[in-house]
Tab-separated table of C-alpha atoms and ligand atoms in Angstrom:
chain	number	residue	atom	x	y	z
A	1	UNK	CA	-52.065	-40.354	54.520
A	2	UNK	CA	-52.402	-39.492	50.728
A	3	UNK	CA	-53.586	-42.281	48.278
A	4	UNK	CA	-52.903	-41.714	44.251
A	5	UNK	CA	-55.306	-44.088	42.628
A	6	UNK	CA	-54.874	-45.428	38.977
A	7	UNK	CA	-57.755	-47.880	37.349
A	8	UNK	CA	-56.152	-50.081	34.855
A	9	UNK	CA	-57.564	-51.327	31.656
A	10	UNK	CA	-58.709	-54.661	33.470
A	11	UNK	CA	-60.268	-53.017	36.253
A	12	UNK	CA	-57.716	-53.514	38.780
A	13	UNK	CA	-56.706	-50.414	41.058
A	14	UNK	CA	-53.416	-49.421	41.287
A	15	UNK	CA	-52.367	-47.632	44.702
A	16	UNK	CA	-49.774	-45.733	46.126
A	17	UNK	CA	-50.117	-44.870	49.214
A	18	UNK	CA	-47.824	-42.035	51.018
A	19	UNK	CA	-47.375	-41.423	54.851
A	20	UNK	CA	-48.082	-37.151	54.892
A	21	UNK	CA	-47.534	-36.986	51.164
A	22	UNK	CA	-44.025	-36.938	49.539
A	23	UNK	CA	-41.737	-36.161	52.645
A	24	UNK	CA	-41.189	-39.777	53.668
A	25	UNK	CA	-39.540	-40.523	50.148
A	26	UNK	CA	-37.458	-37.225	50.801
A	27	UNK	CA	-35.567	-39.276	53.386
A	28	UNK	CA	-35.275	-42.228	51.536
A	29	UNK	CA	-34.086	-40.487	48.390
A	30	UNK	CA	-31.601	-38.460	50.492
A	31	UNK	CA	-29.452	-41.338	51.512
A	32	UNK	CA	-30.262	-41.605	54.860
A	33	UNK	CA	-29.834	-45.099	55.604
A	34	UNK	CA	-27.626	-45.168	59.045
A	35	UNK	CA	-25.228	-48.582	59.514
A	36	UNK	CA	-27.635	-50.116	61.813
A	37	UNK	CA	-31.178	-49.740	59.614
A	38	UNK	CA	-32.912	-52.572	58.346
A	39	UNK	CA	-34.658	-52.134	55.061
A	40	UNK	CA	-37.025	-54.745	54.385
A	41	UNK	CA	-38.864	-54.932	50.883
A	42	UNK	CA	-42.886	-56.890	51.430
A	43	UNK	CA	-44.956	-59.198	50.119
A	44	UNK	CA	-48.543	-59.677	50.392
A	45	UNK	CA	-50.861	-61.420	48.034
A	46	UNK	CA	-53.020	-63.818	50.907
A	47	UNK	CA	-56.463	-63.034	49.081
A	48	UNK	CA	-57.373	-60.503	45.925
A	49	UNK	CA	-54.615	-57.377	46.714
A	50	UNK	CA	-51.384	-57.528	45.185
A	51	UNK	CA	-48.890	-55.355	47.511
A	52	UNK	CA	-45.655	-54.782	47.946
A	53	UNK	CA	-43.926	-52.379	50.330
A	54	UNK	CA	-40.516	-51.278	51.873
A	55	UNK	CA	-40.618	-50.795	55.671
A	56	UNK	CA	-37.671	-49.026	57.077
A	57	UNK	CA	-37.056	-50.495	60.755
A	58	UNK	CA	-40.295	-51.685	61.395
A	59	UNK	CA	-41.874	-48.338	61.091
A	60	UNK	CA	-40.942	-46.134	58.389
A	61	UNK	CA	-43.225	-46.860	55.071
A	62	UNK	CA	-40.947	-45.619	52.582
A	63	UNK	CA	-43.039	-46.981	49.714
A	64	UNK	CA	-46.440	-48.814	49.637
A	65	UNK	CA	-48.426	-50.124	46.630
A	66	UNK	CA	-51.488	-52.119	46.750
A	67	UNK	CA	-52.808	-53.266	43.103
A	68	UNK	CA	-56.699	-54.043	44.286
A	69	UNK	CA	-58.785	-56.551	42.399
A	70	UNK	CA	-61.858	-55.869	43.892
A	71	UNK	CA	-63.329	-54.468	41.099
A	72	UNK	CA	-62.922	-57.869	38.771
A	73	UNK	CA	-64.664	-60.170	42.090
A	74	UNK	CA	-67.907	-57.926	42.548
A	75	UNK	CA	-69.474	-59.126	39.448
A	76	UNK	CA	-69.101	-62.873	40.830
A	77	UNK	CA	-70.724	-61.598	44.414
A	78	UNK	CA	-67.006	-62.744	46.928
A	79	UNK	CA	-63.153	-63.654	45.718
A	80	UNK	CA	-62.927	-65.874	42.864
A	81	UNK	CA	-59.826	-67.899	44.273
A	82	UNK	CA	-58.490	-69.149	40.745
A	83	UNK	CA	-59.035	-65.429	39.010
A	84	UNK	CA	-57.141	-63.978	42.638
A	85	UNK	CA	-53.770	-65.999	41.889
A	86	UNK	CA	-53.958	-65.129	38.172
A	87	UNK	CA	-54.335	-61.778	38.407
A	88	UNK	CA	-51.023	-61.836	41.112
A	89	UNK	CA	-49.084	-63.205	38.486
A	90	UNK	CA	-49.333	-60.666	36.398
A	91	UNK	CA	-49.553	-57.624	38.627
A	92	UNK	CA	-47.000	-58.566	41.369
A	93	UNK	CA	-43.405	-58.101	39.425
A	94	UNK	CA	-44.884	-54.287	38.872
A	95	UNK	CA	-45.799	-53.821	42.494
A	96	UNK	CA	-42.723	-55.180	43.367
A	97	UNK	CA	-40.627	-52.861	41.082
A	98	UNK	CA	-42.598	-49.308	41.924
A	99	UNK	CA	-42.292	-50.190	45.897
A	100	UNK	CA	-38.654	-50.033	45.199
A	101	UNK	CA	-38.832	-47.210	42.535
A	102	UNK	CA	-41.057	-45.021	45.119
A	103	UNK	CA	-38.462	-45.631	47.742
A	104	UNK	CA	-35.679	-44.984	45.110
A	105	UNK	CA	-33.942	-48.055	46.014
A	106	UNK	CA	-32.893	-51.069	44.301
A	107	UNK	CA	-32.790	-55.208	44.907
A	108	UNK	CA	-29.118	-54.356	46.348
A	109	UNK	CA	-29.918	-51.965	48.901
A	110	UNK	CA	-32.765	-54.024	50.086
A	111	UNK	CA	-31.755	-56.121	53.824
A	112	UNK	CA	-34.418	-58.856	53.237
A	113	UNK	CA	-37.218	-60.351	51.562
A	114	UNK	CA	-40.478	-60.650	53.814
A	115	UNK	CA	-43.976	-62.386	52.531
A	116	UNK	CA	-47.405	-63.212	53.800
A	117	UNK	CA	-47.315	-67.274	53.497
A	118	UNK	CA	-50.598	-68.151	55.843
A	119	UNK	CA	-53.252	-68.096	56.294
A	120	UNK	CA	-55.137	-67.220	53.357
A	121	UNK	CA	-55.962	-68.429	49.783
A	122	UNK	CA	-53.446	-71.525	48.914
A	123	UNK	CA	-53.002	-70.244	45.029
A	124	UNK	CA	-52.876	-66.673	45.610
A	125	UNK	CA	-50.340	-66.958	48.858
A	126	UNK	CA	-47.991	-69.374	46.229
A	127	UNK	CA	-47.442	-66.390	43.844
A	128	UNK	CA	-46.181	-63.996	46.806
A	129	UNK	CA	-44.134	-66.801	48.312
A	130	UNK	CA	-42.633	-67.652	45.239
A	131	UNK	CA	-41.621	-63.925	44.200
A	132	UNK	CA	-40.372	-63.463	47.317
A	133	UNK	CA	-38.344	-66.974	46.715
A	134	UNK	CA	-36.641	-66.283	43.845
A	135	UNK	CA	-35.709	-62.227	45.065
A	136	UNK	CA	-34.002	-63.951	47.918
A	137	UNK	CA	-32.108	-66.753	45.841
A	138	UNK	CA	-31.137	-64.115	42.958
A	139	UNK	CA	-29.930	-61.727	45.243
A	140	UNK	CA	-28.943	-63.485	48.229
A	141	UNK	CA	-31.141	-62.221	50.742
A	142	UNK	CA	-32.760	-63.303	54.271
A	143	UNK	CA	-36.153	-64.608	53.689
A	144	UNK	CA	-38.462	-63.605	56.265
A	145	UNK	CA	-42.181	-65.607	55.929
A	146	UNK	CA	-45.130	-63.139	58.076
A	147	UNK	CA	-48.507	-64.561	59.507
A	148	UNK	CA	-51.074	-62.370	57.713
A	149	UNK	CA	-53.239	-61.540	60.115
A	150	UNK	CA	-49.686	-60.950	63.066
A	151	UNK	CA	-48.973	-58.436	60.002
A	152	UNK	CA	-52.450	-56.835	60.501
A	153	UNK	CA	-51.775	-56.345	64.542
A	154	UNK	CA	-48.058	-54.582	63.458
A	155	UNK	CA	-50.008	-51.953	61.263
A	156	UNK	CA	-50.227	-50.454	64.485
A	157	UNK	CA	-46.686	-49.723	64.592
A	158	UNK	CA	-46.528	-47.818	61.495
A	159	UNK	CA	-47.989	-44.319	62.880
A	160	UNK	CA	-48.514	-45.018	66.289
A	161	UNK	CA	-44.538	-44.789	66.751
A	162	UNK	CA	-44.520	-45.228	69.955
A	163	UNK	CA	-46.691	-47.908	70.176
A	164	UNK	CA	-45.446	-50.987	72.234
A	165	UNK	CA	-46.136	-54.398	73.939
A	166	UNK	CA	-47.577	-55.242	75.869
A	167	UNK	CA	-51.124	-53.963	74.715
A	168	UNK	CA	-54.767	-55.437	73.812
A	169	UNK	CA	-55.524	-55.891	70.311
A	170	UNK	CA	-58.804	-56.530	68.563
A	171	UNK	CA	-58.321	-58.360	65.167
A	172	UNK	CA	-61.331	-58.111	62.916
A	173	UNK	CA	-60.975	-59.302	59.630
A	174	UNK	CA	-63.173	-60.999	56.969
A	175	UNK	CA	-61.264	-64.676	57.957
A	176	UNK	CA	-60.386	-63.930	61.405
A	177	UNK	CA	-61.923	-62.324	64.641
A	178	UNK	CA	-59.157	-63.008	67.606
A	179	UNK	CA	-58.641	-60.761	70.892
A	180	UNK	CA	-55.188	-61.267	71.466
A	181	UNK	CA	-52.482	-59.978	74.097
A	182	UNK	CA	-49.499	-58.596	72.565
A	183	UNK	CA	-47.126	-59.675	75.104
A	184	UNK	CA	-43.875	-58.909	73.100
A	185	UNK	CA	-42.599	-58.322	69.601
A	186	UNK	CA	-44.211	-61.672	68.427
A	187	UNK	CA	-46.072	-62.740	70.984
A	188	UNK	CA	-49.310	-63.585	70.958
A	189	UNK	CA	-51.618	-65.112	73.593
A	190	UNK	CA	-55.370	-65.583	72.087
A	191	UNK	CA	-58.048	-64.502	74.841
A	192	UNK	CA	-60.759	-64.681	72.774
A	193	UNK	CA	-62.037	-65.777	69.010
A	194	UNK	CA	-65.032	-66.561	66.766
A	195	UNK	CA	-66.919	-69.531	67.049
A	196	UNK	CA	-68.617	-69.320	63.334
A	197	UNK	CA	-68.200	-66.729	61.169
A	198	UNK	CA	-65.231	-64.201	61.105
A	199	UNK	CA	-66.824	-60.179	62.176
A	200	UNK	CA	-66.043	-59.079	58.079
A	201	UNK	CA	-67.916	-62.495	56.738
A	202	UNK	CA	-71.097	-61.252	59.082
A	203	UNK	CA	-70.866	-58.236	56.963
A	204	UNK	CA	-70.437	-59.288	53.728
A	205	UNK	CA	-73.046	-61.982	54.076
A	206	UNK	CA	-75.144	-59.672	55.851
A	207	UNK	CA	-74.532	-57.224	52.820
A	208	UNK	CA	-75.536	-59.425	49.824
A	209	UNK	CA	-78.864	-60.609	51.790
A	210	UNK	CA	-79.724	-56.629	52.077
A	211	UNK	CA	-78.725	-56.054	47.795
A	212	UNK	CA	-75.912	-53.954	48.905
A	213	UNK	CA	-73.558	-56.337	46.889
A	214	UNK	CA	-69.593	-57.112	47.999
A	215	UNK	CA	-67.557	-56.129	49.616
A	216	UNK	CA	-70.171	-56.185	51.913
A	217	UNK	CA	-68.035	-54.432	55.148
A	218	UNK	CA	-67.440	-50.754	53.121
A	219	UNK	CA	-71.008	-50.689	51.754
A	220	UNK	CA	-72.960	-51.680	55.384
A	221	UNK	CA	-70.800	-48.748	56.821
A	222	UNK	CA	-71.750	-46.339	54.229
A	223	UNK	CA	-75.746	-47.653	54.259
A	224	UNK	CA	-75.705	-47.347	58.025
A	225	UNK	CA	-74.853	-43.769	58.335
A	226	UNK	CA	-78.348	-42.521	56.534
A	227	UNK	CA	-79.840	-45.461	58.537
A	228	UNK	CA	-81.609	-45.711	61.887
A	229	UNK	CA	-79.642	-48.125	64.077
A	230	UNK	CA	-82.525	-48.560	66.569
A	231	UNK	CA	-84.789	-49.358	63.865
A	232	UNK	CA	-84.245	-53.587	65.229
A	233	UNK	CA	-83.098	-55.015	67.794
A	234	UNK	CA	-80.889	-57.869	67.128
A	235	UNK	CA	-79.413	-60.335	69.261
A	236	UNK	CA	-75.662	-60.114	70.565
A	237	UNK	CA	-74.439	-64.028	71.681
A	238	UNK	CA	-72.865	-64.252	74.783
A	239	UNK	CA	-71.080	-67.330	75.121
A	240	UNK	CA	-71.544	-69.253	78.752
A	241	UNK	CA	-67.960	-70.100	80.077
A	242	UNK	CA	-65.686	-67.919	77.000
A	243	UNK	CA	-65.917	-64.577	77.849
A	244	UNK	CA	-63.967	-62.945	75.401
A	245	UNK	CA	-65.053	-65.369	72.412
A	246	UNK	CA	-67.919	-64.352	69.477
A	247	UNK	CA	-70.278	-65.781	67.680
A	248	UNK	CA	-72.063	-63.946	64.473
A	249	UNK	CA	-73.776	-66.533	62.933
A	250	UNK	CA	-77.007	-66.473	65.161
A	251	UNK	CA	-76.618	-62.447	64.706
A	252	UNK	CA	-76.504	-62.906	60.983
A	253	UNK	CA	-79.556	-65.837	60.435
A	254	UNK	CA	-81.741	-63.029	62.558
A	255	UNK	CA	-81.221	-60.356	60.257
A	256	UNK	CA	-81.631	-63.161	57.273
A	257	UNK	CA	-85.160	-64.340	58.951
A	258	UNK	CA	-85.941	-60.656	59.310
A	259	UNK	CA	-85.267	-59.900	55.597
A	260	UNK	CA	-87.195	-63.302	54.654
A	261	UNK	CA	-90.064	-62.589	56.825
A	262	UNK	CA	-90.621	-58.896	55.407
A	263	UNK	CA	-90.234	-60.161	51.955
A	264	UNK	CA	-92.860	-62.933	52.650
A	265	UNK	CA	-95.281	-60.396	53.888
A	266	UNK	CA	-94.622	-57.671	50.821
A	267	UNK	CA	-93.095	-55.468	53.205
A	268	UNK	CA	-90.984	-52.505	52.115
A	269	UNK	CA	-87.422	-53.022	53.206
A	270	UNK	CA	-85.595	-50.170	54.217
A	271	UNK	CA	-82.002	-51.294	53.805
A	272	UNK	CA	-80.743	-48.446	55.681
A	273	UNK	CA	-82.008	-48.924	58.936
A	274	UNK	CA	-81.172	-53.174	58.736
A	275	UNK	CA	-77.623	-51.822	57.859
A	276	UNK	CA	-77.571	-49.420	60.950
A	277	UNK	CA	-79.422	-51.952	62.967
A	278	UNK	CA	-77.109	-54.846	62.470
A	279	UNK	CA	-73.898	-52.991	62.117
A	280	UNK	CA	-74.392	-51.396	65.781
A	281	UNK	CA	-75.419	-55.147	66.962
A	282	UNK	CA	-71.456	-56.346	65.554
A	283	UNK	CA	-69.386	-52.846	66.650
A	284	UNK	CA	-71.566	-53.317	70.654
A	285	UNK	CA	-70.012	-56.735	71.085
A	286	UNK	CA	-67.033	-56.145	70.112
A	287	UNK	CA	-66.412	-52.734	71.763
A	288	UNK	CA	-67.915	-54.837	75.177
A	289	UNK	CA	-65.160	-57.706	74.809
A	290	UNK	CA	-62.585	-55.312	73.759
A	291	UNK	CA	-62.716	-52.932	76.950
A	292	UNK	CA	-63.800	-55.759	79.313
A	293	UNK	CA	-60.059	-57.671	78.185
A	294	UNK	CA	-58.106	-54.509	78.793
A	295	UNK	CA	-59.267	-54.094	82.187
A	296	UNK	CA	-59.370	-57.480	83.645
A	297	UNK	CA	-55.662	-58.001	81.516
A	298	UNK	CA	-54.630	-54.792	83.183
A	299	UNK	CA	-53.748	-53.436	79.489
A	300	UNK	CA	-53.954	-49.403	79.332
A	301	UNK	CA	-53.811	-49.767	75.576
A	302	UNK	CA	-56.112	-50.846	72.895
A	303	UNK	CA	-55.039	-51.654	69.213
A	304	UNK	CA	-57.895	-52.356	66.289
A	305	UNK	CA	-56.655	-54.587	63.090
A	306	UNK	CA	-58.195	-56.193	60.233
A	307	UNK	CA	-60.761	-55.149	57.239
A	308	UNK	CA	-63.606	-54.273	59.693
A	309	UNK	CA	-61.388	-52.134	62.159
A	310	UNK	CA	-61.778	-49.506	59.445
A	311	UNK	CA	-65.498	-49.558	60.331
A	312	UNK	CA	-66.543	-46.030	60.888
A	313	UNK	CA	-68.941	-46.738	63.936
A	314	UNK	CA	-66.651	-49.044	65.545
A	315	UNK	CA	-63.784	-46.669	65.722
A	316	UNK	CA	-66.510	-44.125	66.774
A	317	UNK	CA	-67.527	-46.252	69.961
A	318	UNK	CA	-64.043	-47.706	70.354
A	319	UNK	CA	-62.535	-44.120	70.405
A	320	UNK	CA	-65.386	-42.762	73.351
A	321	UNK	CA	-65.165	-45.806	75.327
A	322	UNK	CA	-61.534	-46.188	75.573
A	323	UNK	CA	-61.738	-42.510	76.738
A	324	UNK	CA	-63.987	-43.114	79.323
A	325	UNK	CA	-61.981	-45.957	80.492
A	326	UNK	CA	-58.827	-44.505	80.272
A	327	UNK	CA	-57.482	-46.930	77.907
A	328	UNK	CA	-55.358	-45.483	75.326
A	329	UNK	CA	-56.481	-46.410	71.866
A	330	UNK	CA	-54.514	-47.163	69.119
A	331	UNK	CA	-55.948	-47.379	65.341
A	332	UNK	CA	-54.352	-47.458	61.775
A	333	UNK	CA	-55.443	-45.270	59.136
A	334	UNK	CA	-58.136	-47.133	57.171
A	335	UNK	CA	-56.187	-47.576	53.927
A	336	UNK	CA	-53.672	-49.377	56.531
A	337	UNK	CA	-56.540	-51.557	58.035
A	338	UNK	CA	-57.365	-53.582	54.962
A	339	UNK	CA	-54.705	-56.227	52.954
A	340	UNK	CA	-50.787	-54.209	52.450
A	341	UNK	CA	-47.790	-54.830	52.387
A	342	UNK	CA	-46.220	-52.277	54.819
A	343	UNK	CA	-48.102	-54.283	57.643
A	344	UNK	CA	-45.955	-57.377	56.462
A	345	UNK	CA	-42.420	-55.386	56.533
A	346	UNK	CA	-43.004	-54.290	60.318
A	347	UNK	CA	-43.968	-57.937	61.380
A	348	UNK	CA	-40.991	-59.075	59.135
A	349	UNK	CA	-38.596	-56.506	61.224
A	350	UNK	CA	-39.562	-57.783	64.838
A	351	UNK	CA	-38.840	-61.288	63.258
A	352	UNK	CA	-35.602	-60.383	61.497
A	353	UNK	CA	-33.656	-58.395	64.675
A	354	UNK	CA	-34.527	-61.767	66.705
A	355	UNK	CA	-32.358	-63.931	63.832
A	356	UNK	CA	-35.852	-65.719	62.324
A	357	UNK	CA	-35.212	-66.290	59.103
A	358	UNK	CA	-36.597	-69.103	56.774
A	359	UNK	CA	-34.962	-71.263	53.750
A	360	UNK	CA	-36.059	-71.219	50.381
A	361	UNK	CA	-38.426	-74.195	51.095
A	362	UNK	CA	-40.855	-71.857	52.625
A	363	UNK	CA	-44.283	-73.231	51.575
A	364	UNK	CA	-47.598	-71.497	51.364
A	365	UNK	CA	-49.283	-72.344	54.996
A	366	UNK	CA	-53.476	-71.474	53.854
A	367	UNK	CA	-54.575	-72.592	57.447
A	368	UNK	CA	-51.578	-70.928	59.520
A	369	UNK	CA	-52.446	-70.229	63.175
A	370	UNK	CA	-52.139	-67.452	64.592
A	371	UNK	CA	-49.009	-67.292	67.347
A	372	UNK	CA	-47.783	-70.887	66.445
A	373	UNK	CA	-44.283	-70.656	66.203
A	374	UNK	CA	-44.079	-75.140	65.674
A	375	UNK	CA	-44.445	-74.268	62.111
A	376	UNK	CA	-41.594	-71.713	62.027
A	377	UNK	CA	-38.269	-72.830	62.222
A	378	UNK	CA	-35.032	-70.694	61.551
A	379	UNK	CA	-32.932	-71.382	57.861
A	380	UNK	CA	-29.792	-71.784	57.521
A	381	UNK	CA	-27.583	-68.581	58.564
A	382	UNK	CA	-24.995	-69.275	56.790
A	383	UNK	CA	-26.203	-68.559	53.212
B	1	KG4	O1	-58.297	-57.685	56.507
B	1	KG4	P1	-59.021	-57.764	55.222
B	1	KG4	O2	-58.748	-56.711	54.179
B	1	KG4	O3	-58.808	-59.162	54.560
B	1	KG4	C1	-58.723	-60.323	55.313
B	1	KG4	O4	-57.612	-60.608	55.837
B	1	KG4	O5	-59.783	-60.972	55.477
B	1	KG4	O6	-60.575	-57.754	55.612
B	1	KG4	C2	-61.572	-57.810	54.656
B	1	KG4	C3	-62.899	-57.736	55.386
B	1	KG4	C4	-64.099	-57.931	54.452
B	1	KG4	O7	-64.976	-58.855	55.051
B	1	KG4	C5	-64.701	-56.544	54.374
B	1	KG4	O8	-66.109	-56.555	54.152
B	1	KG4	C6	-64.372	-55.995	55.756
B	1	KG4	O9	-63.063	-56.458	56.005
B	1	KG4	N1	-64.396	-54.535	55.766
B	1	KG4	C7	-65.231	-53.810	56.535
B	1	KG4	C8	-64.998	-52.451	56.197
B	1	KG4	N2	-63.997	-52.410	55.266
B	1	KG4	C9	-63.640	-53.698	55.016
B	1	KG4	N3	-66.161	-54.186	57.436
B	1	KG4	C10	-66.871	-53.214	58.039
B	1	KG4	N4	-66.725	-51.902	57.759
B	1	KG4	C11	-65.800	-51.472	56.865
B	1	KG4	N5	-65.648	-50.176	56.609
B	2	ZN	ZN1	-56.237	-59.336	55.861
């Protein structure tokens, strides 16, 4: 995986990022494009990263741009919802035209439209939704509407080629903790989910009580590796009756009465160590769940998704325990773990060879859940 990064005048970080450099544009340069492929061009823009992709059959990333705003949110300590959809206005139609220019393609060549239209922030999912819109009416192309966090799972696909359902897959992200069964191309049975707060909102809220600042998920990795994660022992919920569910908030008020109580008494804090300490509370439980649902499923594979799946120590322990349970585990790079596009064009190609497509009265969904196919419904084919 090679990443070019580009910091624009405003702050914002432009990305390209290649699959083993330039050779996967090689094939999409050279023609190749057989009778039966389906090239799908992406949309994401469900919190603060612009992206947009094109996804050759579901697997092949033949372009991938992600225009990150994360720099113009850490002054305000989290997203700043109205300053997200503002700043996807004006980045997406450039996204949008160097995911096509990267895979040397244009509108015509292009077999659909897919975008991210729930869950996630109601203003900044209307400006994907909308490009996407208008692409499909000007050029008369299937519209194909993802579930953000189903696009997370299908990053899975995208170098684990031979990656298929049925398998486990862990979805930690800073809205969303699920353990869900991939039981097909689409299908998704929830085993397991947060009660309170999502796995990535534990860390960021975790992260600001510490001074670390936001996002809180890449700095609490980084703090915990020169930290002692034995330093505390904090508590892991278990939840009487839901096996596979979680609950942080308990996990997070602990390390918040910890920080409290050592202020109160003019202790020294060591940052470090609370990192470490609560960091190997969150990757434990999750790790425990995780394995504990592929055995008693019977699934011999494991896939991670979300923000926090790019967690250092929980790929670490995921990675040894899956070996020593003989469960095959299946991660995306980390770059691939966090908000893109090229997630969105592999969901979008599972959808698209089953015949879902959706009219141009697609609406933003902010609340979407996750597997519910009531709120779907299949456009008019003849268009
Ligand atoms: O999937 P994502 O990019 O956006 C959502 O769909 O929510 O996830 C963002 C979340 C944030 O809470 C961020 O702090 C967390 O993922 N995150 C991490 C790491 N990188 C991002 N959490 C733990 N360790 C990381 N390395
Ligand atoms: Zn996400």
């Amino acid at each position: 995986m090679e990443i070019n990064k580009n910091v624009e005048d405003d702050g914002v970080i432009f990305m390209s990022i290649k699959e083993n450099g330039n050779e996967i544009h090689g094939s999409a340069g050279s023609g190749g494009d057989d009778a039966g492929d389906v090239t799908i061009l992406a949309i994401e823009s469900s919190c603060d990263e612009t992206a947009a992709a094109v996804v050759r059959n579901g697997r092949e990333v033949l372009s991938n741009i992600i225009s990150s705003q994360i720099a113009l949110h850490t002054v305000y300590g989290g997203v700043v919802p109205e300053i997200a959809s503002r700043k996807h206005v004006e980045k997406i139609n450039g996204c949008v035209r160097a995911a096509l220019s990267e895979a040397k393609l244009t509108l015509d060549d292009i077999d659909a439209v897919a975008v991210t239209y729930g869950p996630g922030l109601v203003g900044a999912l209307l400006v994907g939704v909308s490009e996407a819109k208008a692409i499909a009416y000007a050029k008369k192309k299937p519209l194909i509407g993802v579930h953000h966090i189903e696009g997370h799972i299908c990053a899975n696909y995208i170098e684990n080629k031979d990656l298929k359902p049925p398998f486990a897959c862990l979805v930690v992200s800073g809205g969303h903790s699920h353990l869900v069964i991939v039981r097909d191309y689409g299908e998704y049975e929830i085993i397991g989910q947060t009660r309170d707060d999502a796995a990535g909102e534990a860390f960021d809220k975790v992260a600001r009580a510490i001074g670390l600042g936001y996002p809180g998920g890449p700095k609490i990795d980084k703090a915990a590796k020169e930290g002692n994660s034995d330093a505390f022992t904090f508590p892991q919920a278990k939840i009487a009756g839901a096996d596979y569910d979680f609950s942080f908030s308990g996990l997070k008020s602990s390390v918040l009465n910890y920080i409290n109580q050592a202020k109160m008494q003019g202790q020294e804090l060591d940052a470090n160590d609370v990192a470490a300490s609560f960091q190997k509370a969150v990757v434990e439980v999750l790790s425990e769940h995780a394995i504990r649902a592929c055995k008693e499923y019977g699934m011999d594979c494991l896939a991670i998704a979300g923000g926090v799946a790019s967690n250092t120590a929980l790929r670490e322990l995921l990675e040894k325990e899956c070996a020593a349970n003989n469960i095959k585990f299946c991660r995306p790079s980390p770059v691939l773990c966090t908000d893109n596009a090229a997630m969105i064009g592999s969901a979008a190609y599972y959808e698209f060879i089953k015949g879902k497509t959706f009219g141009l009265d697609l609406n933003a969904v902010p609340n979407l859940p996750l597997g519910d196919r009531e709120r779907r419904y299949h456009a008019d084919k003849n268009r």
